[in-house]
Structure formats: structure tokens, C-alpha cells
PDB file of C-alpha atoms in Angstrom:
ATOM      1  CA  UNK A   1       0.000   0.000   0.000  1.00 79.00           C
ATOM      2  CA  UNK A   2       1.178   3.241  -1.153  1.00 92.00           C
ATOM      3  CA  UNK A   3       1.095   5.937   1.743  1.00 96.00           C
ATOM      4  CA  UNK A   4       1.068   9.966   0.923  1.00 98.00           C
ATOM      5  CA  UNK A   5       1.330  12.691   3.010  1.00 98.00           C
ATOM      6  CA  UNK A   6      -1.756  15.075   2.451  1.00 98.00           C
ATOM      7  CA  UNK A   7      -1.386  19.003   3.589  1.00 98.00           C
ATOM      8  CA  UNK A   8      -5.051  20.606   4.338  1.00 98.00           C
ATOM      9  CA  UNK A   9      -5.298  24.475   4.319  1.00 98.00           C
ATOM     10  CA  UNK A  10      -8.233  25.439   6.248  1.00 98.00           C
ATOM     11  CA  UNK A  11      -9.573  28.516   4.856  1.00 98.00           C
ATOM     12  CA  UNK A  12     -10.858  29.872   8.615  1.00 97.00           C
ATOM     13  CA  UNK A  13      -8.074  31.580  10.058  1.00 97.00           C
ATOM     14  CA  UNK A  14     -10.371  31.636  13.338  1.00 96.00           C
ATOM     15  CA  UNK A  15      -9.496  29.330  15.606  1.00 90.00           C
ATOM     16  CA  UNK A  16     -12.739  28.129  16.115  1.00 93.00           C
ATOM     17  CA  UNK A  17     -13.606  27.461  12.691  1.00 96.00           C
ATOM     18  CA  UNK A  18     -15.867  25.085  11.901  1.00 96.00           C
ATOM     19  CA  UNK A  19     -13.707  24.223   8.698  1.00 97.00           C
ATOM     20  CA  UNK A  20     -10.988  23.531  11.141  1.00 96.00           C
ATOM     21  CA  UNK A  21     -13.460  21.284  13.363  1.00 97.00           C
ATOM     22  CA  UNK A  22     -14.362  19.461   9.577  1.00 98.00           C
ATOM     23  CA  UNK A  23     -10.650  19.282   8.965  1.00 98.00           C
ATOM     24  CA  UNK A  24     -10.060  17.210  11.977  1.00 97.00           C
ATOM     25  CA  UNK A  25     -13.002  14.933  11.678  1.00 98.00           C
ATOM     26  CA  UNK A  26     -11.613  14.342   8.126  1.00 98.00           C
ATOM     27  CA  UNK A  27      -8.191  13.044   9.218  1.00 98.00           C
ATOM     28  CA  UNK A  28     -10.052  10.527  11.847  1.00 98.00           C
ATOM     29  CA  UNK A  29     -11.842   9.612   8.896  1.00 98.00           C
ATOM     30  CA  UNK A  30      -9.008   9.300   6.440  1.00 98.00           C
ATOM     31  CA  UNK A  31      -8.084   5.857   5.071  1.00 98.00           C
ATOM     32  CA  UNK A  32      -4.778   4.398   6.426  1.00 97.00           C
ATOM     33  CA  UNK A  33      -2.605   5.289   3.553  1.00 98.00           C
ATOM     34  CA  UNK A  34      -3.155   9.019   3.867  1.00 98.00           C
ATOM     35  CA  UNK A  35      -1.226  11.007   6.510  1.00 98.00           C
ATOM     36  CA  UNK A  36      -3.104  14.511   7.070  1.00 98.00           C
ATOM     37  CA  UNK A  37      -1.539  17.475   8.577  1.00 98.00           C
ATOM     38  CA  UNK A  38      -2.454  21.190   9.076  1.00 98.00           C
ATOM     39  CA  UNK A  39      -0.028  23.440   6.979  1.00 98.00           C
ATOM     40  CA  UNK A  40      -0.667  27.325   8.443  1.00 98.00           C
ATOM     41  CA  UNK A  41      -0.870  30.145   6.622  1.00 98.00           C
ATOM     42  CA  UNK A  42      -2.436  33.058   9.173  1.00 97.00           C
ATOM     43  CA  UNK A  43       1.341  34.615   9.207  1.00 98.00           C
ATOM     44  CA  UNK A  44       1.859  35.091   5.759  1.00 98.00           C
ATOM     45  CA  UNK A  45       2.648  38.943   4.669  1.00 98.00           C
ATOM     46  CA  UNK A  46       0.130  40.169   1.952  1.00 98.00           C
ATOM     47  CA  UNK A  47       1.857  38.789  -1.498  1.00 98.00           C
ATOM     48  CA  UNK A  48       3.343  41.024  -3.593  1.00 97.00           C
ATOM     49  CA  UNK A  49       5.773  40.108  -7.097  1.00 97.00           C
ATOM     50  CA  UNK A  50       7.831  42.429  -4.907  1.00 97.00           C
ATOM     51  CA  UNK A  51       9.311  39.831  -3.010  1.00 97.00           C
ATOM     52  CA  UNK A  52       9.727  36.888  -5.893  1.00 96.00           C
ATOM     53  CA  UNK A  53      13.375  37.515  -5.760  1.00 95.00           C
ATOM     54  CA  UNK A  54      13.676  37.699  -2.235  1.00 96.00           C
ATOM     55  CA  UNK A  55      10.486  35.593  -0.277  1.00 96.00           C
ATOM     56  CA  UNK A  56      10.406  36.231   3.326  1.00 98.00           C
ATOM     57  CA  UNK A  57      11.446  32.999   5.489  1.00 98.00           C
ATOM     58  CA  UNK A  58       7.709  32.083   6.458  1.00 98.00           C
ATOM     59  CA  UNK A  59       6.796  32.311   2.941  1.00 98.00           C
ATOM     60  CA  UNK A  60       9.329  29.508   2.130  1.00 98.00           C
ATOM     61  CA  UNK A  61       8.250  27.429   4.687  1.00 98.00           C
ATOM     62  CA  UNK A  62       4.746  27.527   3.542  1.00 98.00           C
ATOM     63  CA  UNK A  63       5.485  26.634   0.132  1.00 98.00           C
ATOM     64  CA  UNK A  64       8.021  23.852   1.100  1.00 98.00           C
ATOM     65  CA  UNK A  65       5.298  22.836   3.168  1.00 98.00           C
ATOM     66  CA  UNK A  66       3.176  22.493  -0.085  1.00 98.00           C
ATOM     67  CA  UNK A  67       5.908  21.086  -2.354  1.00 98.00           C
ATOM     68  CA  UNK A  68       6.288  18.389   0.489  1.00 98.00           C
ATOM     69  CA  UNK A  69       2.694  17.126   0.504  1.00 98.00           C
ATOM     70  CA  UNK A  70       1.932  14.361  -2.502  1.00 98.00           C
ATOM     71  CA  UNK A  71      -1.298  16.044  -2.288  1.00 98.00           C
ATOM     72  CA  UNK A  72      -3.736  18.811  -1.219  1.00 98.00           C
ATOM     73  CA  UNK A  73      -7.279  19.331   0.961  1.00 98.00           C
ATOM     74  CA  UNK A  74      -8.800  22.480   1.124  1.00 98.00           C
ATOM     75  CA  UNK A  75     -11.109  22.647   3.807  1.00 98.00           C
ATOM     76  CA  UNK A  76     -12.519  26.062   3.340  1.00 97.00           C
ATOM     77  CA  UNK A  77     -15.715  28.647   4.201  1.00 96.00           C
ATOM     78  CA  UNK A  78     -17.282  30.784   2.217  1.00 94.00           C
ATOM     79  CA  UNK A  79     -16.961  34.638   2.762  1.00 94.00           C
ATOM     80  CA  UNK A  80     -19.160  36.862   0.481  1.00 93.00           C
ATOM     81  CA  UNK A  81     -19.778  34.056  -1.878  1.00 92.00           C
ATOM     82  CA  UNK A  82     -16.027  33.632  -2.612  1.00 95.00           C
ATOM     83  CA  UNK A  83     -12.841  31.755  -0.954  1.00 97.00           C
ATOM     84  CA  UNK A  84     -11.334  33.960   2.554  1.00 97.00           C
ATOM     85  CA  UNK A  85      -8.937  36.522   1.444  1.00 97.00           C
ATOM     86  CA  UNK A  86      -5.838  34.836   3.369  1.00 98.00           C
ATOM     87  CA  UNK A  87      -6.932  31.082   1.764  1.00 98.00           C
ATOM     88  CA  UNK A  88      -6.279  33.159  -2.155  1.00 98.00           C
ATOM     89  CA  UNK A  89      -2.811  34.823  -0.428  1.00 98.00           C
ATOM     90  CA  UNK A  90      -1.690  31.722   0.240  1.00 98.00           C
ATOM     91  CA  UNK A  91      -2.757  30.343  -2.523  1.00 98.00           C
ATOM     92  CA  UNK A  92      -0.551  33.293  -4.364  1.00 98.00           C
ATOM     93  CA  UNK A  93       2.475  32.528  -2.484  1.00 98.00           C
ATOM     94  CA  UNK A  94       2.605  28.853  -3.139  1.00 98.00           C
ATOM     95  CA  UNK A  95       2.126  29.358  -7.003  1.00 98.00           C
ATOM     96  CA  UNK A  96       4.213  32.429  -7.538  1.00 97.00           C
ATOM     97  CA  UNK A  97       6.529  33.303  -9.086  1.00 95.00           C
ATOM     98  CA  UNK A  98       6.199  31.918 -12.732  1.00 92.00           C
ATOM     99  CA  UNK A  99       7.624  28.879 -13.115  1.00 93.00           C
ATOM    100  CA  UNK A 100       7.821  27.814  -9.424  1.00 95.00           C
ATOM    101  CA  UNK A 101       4.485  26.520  -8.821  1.00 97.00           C
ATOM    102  CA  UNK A 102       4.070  24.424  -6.085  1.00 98.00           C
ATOM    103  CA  UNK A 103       0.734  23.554  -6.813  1.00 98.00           C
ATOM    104  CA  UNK A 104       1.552  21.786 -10.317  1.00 97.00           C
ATOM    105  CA  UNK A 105       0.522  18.558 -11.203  1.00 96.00           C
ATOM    106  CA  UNK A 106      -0.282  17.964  -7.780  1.00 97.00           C
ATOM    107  CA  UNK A 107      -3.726  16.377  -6.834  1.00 98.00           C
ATOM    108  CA  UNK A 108      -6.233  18.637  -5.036  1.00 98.00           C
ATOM    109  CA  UNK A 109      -9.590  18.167  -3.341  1.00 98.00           C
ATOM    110  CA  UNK A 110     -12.188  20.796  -2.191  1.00 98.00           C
ATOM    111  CA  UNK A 111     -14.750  20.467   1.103  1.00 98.00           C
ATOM    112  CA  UNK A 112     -16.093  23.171   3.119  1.00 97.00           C
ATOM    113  CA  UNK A 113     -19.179  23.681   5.666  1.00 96.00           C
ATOM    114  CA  UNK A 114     -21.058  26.762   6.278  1.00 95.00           C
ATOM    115  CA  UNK A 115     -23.954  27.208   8.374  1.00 93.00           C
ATOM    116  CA  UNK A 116     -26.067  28.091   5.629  1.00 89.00           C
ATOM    117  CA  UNK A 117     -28.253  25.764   3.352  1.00 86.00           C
ATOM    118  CA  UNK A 118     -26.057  25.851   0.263  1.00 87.00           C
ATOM    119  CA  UNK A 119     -22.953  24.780   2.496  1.00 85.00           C
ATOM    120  CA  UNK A 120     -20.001  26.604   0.718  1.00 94.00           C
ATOM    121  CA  UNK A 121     -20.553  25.607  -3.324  1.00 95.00           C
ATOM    122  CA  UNK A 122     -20.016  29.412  -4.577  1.00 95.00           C
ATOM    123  CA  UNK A 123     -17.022  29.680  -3.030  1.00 96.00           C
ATOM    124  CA  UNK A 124     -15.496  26.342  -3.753  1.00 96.00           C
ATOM    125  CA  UNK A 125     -16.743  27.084  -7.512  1.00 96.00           C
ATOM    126  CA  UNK A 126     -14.251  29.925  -7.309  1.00 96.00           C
ATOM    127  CA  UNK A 127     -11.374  27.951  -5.596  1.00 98.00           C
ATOM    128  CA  UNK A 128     -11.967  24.964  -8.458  1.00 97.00           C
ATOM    129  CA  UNK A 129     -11.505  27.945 -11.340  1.00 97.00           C
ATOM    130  CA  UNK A 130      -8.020  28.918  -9.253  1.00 97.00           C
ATOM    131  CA  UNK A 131      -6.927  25.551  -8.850  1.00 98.00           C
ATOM    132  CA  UNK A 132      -7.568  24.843 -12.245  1.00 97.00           C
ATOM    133  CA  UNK A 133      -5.331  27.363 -13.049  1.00 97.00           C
ATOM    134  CA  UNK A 134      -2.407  26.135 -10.698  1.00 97.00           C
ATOM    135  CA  UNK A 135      -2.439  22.977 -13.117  1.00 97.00           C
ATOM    136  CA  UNK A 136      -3.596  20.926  -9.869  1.00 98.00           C
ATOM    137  CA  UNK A 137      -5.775  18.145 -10.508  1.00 98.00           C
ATOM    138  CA  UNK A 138      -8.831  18.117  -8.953  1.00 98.00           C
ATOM    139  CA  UNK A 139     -11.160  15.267  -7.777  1.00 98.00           C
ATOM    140  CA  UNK A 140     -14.709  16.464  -9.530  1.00 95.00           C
ATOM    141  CA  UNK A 141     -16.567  13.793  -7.464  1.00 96.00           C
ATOM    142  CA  UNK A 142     -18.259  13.351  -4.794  1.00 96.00           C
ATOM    143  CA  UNK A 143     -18.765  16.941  -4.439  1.00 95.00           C
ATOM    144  CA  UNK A 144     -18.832  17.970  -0.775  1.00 95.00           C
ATOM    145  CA  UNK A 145     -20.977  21.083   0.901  1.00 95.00           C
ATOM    146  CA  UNK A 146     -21.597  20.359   4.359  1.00 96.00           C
ATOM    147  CA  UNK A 147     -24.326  22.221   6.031  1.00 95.00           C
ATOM    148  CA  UNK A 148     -23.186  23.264  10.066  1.00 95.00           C
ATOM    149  CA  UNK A 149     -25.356  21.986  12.484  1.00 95.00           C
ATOM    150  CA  UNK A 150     -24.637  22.993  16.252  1.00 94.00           C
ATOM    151  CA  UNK A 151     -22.612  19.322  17.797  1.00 96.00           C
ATOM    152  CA  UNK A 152     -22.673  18.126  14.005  1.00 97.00           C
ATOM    153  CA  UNK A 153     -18.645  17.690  14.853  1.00 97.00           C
ATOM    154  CA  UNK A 154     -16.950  17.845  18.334  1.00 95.00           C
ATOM    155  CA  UNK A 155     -13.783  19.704  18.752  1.00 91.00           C
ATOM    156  CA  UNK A 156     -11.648  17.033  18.641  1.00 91.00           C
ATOM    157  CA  UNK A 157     -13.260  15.844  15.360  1.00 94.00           C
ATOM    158  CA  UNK A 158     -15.527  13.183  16.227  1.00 97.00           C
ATOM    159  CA  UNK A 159     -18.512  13.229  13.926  1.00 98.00           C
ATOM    160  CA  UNK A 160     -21.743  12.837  16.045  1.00 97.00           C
ATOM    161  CA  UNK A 161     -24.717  12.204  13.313  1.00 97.00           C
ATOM    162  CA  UNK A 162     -23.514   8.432  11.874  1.00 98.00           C
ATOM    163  CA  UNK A 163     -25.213   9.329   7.815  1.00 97.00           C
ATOM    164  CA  UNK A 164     -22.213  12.702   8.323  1.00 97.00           C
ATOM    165  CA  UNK A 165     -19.794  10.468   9.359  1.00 98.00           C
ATOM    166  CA  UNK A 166     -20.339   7.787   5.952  1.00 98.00           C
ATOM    167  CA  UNK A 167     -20.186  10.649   3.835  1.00 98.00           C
ATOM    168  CA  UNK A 168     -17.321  12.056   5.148  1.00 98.00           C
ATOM    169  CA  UNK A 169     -15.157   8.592   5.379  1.00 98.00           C
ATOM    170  CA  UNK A 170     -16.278   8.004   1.882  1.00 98.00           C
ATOM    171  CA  UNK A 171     -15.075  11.430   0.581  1.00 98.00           C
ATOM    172  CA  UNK A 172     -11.729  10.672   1.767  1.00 98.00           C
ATOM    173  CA  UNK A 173     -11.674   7.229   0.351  1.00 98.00           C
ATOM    174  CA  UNK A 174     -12.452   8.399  -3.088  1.00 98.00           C
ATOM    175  CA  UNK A 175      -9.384  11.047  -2.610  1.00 98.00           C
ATOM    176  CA  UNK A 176      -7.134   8.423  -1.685  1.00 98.00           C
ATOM    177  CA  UNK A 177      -7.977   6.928  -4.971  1.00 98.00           C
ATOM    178  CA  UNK A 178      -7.854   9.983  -6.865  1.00 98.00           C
ATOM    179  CA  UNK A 179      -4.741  10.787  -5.671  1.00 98.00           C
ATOM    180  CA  UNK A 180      -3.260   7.128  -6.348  1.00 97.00           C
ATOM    181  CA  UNK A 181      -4.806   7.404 -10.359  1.00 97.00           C
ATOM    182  CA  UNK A 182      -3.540  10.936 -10.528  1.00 97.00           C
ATOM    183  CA  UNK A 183       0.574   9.246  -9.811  1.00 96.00           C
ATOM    184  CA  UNK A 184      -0.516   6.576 -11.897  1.00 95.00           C
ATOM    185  CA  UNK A 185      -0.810   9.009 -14.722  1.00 94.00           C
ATOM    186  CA  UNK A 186       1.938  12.156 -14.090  1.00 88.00           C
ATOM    187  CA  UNK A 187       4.471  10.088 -12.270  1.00 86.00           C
ATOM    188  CA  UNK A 188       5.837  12.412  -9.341  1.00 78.00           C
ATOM    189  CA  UNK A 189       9.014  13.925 -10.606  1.00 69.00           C
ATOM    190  CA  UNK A 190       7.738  13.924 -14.008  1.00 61.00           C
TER     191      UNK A 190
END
């Protein structure tokens, strides 16, 4: 069995986000052969092609961070039916400057939970049109809105309503194997 080491971003930079409380119920949930781990992003400077020649040290740890991962979850709100302003600077920073990408070729997947009905799909619409751009696969399918309820999931990440909890372990099932036929494909390295 082929393990790899998936990096989540959770959009929320508040650290009682919801996202973050999804984020951790979806590493209990992950299959065995994929390692999750939280890669921060709350202390990155606005970007600016300014510093391309010269990136400030916590800006090359974040995108080291990405370039280590064999693959990324995005775990993200929705703030005025877009992506948080901080998820698209670090987005910036890992994919800049031209020809440095870190993002490339490297297989993404998109979740998020809102309280509202409609559970985050307008802003993950707009994160799917950036990734695309970033030349990062995405997994299409299942899609994934999840709609907030108060206890839904416990701090810690335990999922409390058992249907959630299915859906959920099956979501990061299907991105183990979407990651596995994405290497099958673009050989890492390649």
C-alpha cells in the first residue's frame, strides 16, 4: 500500500472554525494510507511580485510545506460568496513566481461547511476555477458542501450524526484513490 502525506489548508483563520473542526473529523476519517496534517498560513505577509526575488522565510516554509505534501485538501468557508482573502494569499504565495508553482501537477480536493443551506458551493466554484489554473488536478466527485449543524462535529473531530460520518469517510476514500490514479498518470518527478 502506497502511503502519501496530504497538507489541508483550512480557509478559517479563526481558531474556532468550523472548517478547522471538519478538517479534523476528516483526518479521523481518512483511510490508512493518507497522513493529514495542518499546513498554516495566518502569518503570511500580503503577497506582492515584490518579493519573488527575495520571499520572506515564512513564505518559504509555507510553500516547502506544499511542495512536500503528494497532495492537497482544502477545507474552506465561504466569505461573500467567494474563498477567505488569506486562503487566495496563500494560494498566491505557493504558485508564484512563474515557473515555481508548487501547486503543479499535484492532486487537489475541495470540502467546506457553512452554516447556511447551500454549504459553501459558490465559493469552492471559485477555488476549483483557481486551482484549475495552478495545473492541480482536482477530484470532480463526490462533491462535498456540508451544512453546520450545532454538535454536528466535536472539537476534537468526532462526527456525532452516523449518515455525516459515511459521507465524510467516503469522501476521503475516493481522494485516496484519486490521488493514487492521478501518480498513476503524471508520475511524481515527471
Amino acid at each position: 500500500m502506497t502511503r502519501y502525506k496530504v497538507g489541508y489548508l483550512v480557509g478559517s483563520l479563526a481558531t474556532a472554525s468550523i472548517n478547522r473542526k471538519l478538517a479534523r473529523a476528516l483526518a479521523r476519517l481518512a483511510p490508512d494510507e493518507l497522513e493529514l496534517s495542518e499546513i498554516p498560513f495566518g502569518d503570511l505577509p500580503l503577497y506582492s511580485y515584490d518579493f519573488d526575488a527575495d520571499y520572506p522565510p515564512v513564505a518559504c516554509a509555507f510553500k516547502a510545506a506544499i511542495t512536500a505534501s503528494d497532495a492537497i485538501l482544502f477545507v474552506t468557508p465561504e466569505y461573500n460568496r467567494s474563498i477567505p482573502g488569506a486562503l487566495k494569499n496563500a494560494i498566491d504565495w505557493a504558485s508564484r513566481p512563474y515557473g515555481s508553482n508548487a501547486f503543479a501537477r499535484k492532486p487537489t480536493a475541495v470540502i467546506g461547511a457553512s452554516t447556511g443551506a447551500i454549504g459553501t458551493a459558490l465559493a469552492q466554484q471559485h477555488l476549483k476555477g483557481v486551482l484549475g489554473f495552478c495545473n492541480a488536478p482536482l477530484m470532480n466527485s463526490p462533491e462535498a458542501y456540508i451544512q453546520f449543524t450545532p454538535g454536528l462535529v466535536t472539537d476534537d473531530g468526532e462526527v456525532t450524526v452516523a449518515s455525516t460520518e459515511e459521507f465524510l469517510a467516503n469522501f476521503m476514500a475516493e481522494f485516496a484513490g484519486f490521488i493514487g490514479r492521478v501518480y498513476t498518470v503524471l508520475p511524481r518527478g515527471t
